[in-house]
PDB file of C-alpha atoms and ligand atoms in Angstrom:
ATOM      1  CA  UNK A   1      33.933 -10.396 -10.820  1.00  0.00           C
ATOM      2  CA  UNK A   2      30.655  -8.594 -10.851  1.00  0.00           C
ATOM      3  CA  UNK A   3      27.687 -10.012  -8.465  1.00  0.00           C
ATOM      4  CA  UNK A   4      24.118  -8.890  -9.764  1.00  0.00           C
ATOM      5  CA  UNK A   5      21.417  -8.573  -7.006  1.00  0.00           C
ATOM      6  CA  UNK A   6      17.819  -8.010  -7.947  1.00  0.00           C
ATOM      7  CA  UNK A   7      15.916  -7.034  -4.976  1.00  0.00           C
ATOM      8  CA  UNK A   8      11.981  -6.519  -4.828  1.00  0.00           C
ATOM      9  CA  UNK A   9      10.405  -3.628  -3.108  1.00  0.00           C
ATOM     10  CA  UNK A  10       7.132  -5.821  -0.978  1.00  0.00           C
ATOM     11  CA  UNK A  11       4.840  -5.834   2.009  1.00  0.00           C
ATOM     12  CA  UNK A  12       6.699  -5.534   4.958  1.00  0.00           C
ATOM     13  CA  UNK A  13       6.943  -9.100   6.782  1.00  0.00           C
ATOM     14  CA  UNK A  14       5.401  -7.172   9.741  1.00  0.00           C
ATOM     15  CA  UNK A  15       2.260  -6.297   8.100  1.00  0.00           C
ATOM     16  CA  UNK A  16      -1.067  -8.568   8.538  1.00  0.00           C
ATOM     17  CA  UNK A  17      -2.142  -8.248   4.407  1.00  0.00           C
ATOM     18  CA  UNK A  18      -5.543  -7.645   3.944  1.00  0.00           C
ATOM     19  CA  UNK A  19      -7.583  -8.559   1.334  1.00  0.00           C
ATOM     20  CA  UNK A  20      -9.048  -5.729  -0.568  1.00  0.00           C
ATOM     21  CA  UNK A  21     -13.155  -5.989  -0.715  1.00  0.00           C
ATOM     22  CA  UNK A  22     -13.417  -6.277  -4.743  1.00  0.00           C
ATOM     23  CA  UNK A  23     -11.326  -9.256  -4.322  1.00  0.00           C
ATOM     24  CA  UNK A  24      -8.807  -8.249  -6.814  1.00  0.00           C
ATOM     25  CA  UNK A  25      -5.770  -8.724  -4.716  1.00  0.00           C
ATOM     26  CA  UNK A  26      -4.092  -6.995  -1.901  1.00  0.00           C
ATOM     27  CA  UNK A  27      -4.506  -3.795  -0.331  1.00  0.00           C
ATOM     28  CA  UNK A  28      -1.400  -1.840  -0.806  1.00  0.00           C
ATOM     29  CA  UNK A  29      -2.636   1.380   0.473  1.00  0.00           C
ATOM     30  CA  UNK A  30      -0.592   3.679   4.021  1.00  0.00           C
ATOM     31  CA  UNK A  31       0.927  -0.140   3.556  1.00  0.00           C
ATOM     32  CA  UNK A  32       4.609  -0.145   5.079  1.00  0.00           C
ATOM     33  CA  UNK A  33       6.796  -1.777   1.899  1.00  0.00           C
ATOM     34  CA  UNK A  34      10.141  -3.097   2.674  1.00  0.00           C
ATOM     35  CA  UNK A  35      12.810  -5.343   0.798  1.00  0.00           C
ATOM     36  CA  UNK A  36      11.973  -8.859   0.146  1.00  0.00           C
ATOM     37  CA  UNK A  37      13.461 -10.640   3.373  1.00  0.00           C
ATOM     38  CA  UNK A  38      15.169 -13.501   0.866  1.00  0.00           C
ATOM     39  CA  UNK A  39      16.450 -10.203  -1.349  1.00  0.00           C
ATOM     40  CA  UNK A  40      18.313  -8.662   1.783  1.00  0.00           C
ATOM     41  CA  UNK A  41      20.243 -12.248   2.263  1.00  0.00           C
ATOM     42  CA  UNK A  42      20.992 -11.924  -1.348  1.00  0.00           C
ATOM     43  CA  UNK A  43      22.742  -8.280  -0.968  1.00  0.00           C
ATOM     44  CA  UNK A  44      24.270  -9.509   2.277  1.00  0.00           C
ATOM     45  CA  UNK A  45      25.875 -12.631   0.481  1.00  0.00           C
ATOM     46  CA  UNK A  46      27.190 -10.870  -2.409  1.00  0.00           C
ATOM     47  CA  UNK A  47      28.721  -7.763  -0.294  1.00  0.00           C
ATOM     48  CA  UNK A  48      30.077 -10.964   1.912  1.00  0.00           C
ATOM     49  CA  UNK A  49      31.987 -12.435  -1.453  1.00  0.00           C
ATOM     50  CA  UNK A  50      33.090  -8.785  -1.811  1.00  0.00           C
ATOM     51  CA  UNK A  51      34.425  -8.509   1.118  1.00  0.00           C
ATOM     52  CA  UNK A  52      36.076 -11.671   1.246  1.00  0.00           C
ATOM     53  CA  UNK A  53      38.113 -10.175  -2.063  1.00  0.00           C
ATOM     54  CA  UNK A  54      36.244 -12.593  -4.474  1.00  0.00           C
ATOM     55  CA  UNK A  55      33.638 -10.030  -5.927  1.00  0.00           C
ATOM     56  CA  UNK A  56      35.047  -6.895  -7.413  1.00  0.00           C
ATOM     57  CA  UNK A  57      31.527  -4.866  -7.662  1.00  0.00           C
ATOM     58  CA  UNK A  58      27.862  -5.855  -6.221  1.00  0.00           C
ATOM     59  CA  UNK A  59      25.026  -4.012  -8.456  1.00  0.00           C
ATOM     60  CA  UNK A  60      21.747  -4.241  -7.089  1.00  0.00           C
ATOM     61  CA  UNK A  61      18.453  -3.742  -9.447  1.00  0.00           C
ATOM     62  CA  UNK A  62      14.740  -3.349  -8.958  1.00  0.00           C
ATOM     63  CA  UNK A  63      12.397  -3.370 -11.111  1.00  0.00           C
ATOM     64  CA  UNK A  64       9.221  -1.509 -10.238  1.00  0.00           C
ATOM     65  CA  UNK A  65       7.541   1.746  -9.264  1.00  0.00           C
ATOM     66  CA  UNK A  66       9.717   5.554  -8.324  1.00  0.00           C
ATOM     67  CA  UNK A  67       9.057   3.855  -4.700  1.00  0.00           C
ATOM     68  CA  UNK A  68      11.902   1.097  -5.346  1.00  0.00           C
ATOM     69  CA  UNK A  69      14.479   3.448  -5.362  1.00  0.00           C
ATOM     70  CA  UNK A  70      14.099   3.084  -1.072  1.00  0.00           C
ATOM     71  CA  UNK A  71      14.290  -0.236  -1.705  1.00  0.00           C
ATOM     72  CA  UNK A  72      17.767  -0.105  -3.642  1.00  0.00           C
ATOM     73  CA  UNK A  73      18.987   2.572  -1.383  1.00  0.00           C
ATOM     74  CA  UNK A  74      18.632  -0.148   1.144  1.00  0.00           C
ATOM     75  CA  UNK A  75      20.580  -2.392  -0.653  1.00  0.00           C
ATOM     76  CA  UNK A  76      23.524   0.095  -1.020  1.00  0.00           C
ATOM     77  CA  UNK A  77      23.529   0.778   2.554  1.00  0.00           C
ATOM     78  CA  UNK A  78      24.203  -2.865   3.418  1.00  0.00           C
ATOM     79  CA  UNK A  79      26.642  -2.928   0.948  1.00  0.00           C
ATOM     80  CA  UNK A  80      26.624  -2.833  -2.642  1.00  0.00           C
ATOM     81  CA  UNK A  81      28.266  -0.535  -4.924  1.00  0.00           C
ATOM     82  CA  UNK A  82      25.908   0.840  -7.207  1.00  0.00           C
ATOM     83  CA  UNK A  83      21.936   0.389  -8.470  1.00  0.00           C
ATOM     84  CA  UNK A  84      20.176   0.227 -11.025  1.00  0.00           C
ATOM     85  CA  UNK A  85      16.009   0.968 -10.929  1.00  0.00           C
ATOM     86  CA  UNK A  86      13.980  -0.545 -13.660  1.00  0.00           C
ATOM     87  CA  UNK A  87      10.981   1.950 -13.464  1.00  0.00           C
ATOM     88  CA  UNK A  88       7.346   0.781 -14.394  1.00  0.00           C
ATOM     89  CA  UNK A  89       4.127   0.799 -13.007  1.00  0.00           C
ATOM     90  CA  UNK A  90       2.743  -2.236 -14.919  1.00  0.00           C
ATOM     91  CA  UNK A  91       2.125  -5.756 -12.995  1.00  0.00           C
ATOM     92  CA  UNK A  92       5.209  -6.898 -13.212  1.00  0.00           C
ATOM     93  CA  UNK A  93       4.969 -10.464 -13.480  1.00  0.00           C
ATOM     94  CA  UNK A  94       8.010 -13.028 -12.921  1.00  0.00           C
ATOM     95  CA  UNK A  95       8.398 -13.819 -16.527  1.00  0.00           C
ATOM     96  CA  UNK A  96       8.813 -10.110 -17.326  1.00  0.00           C
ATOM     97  CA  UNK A  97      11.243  -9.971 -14.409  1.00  0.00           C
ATOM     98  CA  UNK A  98      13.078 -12.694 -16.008  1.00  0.00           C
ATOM     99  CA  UNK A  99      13.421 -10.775 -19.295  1.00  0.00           C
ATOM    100  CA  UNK A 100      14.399  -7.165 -17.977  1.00  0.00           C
ATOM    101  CA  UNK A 101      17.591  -9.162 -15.518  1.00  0.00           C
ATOM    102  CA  UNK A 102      18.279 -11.297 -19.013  1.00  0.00           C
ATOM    103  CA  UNK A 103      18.929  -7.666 -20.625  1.00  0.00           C
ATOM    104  CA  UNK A 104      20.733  -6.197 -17.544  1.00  0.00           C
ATOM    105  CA  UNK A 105      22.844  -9.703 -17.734  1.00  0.00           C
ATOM    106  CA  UNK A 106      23.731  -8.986 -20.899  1.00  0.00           C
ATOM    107  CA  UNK A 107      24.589  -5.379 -20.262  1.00  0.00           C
ATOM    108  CA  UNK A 108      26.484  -6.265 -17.386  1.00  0.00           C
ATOM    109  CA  UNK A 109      27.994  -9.615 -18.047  1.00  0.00           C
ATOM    110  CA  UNK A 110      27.864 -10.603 -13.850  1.00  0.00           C
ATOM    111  CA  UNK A 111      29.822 -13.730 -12.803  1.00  0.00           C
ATOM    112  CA  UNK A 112      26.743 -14.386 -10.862  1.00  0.00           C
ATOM    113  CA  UNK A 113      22.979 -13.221 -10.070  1.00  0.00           C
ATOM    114  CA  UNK A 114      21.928 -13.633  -6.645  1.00  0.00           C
ATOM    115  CA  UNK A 115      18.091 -13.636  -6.005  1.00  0.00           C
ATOM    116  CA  UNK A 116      15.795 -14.409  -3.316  1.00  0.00           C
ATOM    117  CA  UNK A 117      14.233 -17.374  -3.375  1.00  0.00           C
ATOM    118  CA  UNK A 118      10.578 -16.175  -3.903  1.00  0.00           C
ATOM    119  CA  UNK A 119       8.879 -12.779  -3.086  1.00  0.00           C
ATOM    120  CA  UNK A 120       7.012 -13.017   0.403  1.00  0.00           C
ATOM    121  CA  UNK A 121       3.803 -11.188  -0.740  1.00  0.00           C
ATOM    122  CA  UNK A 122       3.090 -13.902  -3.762  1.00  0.00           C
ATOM    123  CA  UNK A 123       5.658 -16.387  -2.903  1.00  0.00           C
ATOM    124  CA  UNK A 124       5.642 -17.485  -6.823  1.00  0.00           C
ATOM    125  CA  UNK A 125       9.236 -18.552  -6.712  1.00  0.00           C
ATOM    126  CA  UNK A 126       9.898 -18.022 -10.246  1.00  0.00           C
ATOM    127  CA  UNK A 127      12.025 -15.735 -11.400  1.00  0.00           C
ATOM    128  CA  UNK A 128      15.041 -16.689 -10.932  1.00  0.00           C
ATOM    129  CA  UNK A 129      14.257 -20.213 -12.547  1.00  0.00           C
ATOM    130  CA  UNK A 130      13.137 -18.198 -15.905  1.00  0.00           C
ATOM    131  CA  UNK A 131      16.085 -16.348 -15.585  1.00  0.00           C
ATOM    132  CA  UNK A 132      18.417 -18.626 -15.688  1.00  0.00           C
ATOM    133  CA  UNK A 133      16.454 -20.529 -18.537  1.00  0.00           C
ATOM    134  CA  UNK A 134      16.335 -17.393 -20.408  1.00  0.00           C
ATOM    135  CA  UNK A 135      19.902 -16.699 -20.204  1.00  0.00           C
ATOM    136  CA  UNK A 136      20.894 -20.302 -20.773  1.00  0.00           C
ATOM    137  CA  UNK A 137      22.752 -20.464 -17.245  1.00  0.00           C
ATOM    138  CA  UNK A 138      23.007 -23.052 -14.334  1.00  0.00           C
ATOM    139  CA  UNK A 139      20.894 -22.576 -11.363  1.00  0.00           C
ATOM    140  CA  UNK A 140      21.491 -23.876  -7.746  1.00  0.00           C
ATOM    141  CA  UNK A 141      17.721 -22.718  -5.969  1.00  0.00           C
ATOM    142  CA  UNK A 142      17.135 -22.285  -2.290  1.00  0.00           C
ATOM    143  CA  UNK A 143      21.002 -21.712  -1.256  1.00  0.00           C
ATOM    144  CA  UNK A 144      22.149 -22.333   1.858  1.00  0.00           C
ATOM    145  CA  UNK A 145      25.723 -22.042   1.275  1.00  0.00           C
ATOM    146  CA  UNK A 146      27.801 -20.493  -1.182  1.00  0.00           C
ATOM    147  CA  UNK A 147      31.214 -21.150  -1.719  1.00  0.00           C
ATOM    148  CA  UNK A 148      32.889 -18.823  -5.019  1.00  0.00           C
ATOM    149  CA  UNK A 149      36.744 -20.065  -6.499  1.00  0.00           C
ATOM    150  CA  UNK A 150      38.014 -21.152  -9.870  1.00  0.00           C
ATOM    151  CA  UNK A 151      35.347 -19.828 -11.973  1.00  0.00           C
ATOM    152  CA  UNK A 152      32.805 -21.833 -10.608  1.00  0.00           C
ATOM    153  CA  UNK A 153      30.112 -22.229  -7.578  1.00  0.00           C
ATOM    154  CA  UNK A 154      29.430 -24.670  -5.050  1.00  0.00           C
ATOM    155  CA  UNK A 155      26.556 -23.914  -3.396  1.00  0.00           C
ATOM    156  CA  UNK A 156      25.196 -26.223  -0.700  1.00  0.00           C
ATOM    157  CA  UNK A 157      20.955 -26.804  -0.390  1.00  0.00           C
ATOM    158  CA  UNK A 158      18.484 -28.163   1.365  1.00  0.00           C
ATOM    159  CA  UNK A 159      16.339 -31.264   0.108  1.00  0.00           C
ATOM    160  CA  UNK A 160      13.965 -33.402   1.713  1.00  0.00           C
ATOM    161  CA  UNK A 161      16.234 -35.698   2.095  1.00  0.00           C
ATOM    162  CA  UNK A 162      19.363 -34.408   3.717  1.00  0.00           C
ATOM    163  CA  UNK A 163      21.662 -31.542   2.251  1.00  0.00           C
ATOM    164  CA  UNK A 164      23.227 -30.980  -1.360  1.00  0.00           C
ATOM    165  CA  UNK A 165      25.883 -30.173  -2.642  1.00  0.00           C
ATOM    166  CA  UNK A 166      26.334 -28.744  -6.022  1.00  0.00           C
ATOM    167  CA  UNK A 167      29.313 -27.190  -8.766  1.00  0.00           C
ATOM    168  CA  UNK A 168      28.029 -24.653 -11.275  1.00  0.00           C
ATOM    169  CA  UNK A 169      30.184 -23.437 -13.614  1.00  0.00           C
ATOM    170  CA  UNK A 170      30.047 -19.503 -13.929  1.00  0.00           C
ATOM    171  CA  UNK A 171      28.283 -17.038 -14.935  1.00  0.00           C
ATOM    172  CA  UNK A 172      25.482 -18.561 -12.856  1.00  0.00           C
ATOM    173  CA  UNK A 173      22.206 -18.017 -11.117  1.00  0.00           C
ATOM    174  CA  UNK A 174      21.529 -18.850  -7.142  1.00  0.00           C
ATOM    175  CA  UNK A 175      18.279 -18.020  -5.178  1.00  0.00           C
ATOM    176  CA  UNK A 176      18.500 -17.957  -1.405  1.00  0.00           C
ATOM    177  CA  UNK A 177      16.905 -20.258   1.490  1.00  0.00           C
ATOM    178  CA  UNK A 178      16.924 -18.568   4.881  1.00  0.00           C
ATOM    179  CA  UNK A 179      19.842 -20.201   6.327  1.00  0.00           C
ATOM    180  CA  UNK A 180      22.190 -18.676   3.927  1.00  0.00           C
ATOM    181  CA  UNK A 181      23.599 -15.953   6.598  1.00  0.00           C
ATOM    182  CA  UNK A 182      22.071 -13.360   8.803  1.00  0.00           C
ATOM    183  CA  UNK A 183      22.161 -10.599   7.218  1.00  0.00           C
ATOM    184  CA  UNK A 184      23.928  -7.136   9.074  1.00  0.00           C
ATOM    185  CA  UNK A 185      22.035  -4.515  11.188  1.00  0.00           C
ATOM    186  CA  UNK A 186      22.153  -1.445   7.944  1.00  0.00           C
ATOM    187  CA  UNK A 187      24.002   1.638  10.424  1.00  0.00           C
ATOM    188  CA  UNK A 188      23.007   5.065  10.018  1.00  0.00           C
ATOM    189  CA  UNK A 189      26.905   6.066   8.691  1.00  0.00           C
ATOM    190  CA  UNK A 190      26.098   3.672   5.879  1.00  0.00           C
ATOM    191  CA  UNK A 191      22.421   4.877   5.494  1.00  0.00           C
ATOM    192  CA  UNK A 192      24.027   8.453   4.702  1.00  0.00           C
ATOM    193  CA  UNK A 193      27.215   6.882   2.206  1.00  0.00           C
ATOM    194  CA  UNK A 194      24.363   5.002   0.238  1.00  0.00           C
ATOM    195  CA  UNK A 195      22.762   8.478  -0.521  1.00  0.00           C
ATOM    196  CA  UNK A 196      25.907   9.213  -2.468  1.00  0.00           C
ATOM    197  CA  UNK A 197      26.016   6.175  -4.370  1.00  0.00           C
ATOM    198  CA  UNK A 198      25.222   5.799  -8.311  1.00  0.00           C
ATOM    199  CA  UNK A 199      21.473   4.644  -8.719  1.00  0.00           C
ATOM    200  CA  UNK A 200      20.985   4.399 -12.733  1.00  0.00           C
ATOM    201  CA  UNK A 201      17.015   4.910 -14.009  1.00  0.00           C
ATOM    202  CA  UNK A 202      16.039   2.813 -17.298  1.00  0.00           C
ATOM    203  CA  UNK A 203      12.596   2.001 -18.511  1.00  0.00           C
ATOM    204  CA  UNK A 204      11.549  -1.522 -19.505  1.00  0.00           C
ATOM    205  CA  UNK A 205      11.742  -0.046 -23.010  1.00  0.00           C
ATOM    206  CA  UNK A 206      15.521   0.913 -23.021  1.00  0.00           C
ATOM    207  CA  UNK A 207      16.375  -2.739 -22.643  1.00  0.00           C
ATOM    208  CA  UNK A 208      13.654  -3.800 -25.423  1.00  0.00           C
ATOM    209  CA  UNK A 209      11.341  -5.883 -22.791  1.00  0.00           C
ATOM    210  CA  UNK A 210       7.929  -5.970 -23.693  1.00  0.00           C
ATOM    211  CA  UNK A 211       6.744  -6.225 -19.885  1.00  0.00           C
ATOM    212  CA  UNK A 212       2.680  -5.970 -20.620  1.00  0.00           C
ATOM    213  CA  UNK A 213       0.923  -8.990 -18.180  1.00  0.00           C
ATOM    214  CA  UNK A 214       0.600 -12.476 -19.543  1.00  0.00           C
ATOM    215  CA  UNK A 215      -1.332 -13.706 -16.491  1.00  0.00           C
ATOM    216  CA  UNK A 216      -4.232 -12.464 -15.308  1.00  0.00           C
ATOM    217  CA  UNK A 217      -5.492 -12.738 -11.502  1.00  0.00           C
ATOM    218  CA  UNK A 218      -9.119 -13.969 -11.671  1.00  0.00           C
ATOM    219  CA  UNK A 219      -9.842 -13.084  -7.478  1.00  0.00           C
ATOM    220  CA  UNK A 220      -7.826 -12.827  -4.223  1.00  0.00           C
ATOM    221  CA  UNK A 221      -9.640 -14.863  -0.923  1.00  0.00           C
ATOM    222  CA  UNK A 222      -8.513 -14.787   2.852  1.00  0.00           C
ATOM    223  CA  UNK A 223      -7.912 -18.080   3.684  1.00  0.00           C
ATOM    224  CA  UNK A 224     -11.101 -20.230   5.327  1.00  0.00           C
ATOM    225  CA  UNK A 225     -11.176 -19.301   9.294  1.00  0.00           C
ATOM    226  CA  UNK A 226     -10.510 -22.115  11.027  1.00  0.00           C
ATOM    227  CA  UNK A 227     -13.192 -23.550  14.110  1.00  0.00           C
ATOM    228  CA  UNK A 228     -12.080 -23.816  17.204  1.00  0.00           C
ATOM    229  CA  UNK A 229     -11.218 -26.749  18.619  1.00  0.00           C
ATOM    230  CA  UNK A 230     -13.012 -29.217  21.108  1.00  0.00           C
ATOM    231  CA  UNK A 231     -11.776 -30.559  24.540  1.00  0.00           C
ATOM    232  CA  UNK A 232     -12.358 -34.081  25.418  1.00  0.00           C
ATOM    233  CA  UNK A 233     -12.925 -35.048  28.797  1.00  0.00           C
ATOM    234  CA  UNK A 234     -10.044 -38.627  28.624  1.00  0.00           C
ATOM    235  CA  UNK A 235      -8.275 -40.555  26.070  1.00  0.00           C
ATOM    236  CA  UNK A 236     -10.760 -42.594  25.642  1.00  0.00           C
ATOM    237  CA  UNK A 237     -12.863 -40.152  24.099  1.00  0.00           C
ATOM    238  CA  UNK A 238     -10.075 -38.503  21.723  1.00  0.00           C
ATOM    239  CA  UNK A 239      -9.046 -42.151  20.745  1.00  0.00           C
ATOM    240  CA  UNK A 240     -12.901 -42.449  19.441  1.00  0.00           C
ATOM    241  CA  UNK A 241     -12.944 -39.251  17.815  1.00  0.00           C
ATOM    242  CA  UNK A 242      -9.889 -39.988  16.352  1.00  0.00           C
ATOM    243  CA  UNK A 243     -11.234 -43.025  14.899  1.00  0.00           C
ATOM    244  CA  UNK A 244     -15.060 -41.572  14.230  1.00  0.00           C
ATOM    245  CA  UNK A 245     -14.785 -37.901  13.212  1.00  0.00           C
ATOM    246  CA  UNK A 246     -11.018 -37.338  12.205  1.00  0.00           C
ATOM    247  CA  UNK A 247     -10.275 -36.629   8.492  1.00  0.00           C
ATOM    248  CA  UNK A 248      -7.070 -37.113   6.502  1.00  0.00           C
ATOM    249  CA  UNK A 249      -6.672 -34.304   4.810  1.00  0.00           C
TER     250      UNK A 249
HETATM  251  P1  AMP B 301       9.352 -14.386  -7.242  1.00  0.00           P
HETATM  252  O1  AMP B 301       9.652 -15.281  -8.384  1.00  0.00           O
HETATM  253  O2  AMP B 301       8.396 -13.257  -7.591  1.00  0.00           O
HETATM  254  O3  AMP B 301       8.887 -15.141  -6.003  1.00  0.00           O
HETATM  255  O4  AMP B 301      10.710 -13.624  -6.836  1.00  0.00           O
HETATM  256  C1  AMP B 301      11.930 -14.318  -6.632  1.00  0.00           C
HETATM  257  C2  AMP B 301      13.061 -13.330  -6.587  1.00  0.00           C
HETATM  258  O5  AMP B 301      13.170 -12.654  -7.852  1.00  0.00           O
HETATM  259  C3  AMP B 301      12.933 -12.207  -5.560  1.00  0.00           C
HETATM  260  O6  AMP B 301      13.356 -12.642  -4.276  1.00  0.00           O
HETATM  261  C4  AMP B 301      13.868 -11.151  -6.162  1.00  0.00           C
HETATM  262  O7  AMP B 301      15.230 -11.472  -5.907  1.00  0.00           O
HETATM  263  C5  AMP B 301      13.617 -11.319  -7.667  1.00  0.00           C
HETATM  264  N1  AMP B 301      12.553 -10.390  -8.124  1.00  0.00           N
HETATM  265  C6  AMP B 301      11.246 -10.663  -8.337  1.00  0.00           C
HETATM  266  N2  AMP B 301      10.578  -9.564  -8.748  1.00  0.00           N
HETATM  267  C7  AMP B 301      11.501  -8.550  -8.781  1.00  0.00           C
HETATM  268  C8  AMP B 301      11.449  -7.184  -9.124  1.00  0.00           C
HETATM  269  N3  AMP B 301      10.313  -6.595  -9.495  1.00  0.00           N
HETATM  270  N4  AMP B 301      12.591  -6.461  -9.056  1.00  0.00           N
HETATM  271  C9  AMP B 301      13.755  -7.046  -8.684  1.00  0.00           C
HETATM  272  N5  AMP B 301      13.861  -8.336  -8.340  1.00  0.00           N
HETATM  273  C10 AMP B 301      12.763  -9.089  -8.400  1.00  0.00           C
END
């Protein structure tokens, strides 16, 4: 059984964004770029089912700028077999996402398309829900176990209210929580074997996605600074400021 990983080439966790001064989003520039943290728990769980003998082949994908190829070379360092690079330079938004993995699904006909839950630098937390609209699949979000047998899933998540459990028949799509697994340390050996793997090029165009923006971003803000806080001389006085000047936000 095949396991398809998409992973996203973002801002490293590490780096404090900035807000560029037009407003019109991020600043990107001398920025350090790294795979999506959810994305690397996604390669790490489906080069796990591998090597537990229950996935034959892990292909990773990306869909972005020449830049992702790092990205997917990362990916085949941790583990997977082969990549494929969806190269564009547009916006790519999640719905567009959604279509160019609803091509590569078809192509590839995977049991199963692990994703990251959402991508840290927008944290929309989409795609894979389109996804598995578009391709008419079930979808267990925010994994944090996942158990493969019998042609189907079981795949354990958190909800507010305690943990559940739930049986998707495959082909199906899961997104990862944190908790899934820790993913492994990548090894310089396995650096240098996943410079010799296959990493396939297409264009948006060869799978017949129209990929052009349907949203557009009206401005980008830092978030308000917040004022410093007061100290009060007893608990008497924080009880009455409690009651006089606290709001419920
Ligand atoms: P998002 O909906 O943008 O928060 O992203 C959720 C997940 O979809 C990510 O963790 C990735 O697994 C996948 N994804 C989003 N954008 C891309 C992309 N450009 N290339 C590959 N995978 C992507």
């Amino acid at each position: 059984m095949k396991i398809l990983v998409p992973v996203k080439r973002v801002i490293d966790y590490n780096v404090k964004v900035r807000v560029r001064p037009d407003g019109a989003g991020v600043d990107i520039a001398n920025v350090r770029m790294s795979m999506n943290p959810f994305d690397e728990i996604a390669v790490e769980e489906a080069v796990r089912q591998k090597e537990a003998g229950v996935a034959t082949e892990v292909i990773a994908v990306s869909a972005g700028v020449t830049q992702a190829q790092e990205t997917l070379r990362t990916a085949l360092a941790i583990g997977a077999d082969r990549a494929i690079l969806i190269e564009s330079n547009e916006d790519l938004q999640p719905l567009a996402v959604a279509k160019l993995l609803k091509a590569l699904i078809d192509r590839e006909q995977p049991s199963l398309v692990i994703l990251g839950k959402q991508a840290i630098h927008d944290d929309s937390n989409q795609t894979g829900q389109m996804l598995a609209a578009l391709a008419g699949l079930p979808q267990a979000t925010f994994a944090s176990k996942v158990v493969v047998g019998d042609g189907m899933a079981t795949v354990s998540r958190e909800v507010d209210g305690g943990a559940e459990t739930l049986s998707l028949k495959l082909p199906a799509v899961v997104t990862t929580d944190l908790r899934l697994n820790e993913p492994r340390y990548v090894t310089l050996p396995n650096i240098m074997k996943a410079k010799k793997k296959p990493l396939e090029t297409l264009k948006p165009e060869d799978l017949g996605v129209d990929v052009s923006p349907r949203l557009k971003m009206l401005k980008v803000g830092e978030p308000p600074k917040r004022s410093a806080g007061v100290k009060v001389a007893d608990v008497k006085t924080l009880a009455e400021k409690l009651k006089t000047e606290a709001k419920v936000l």
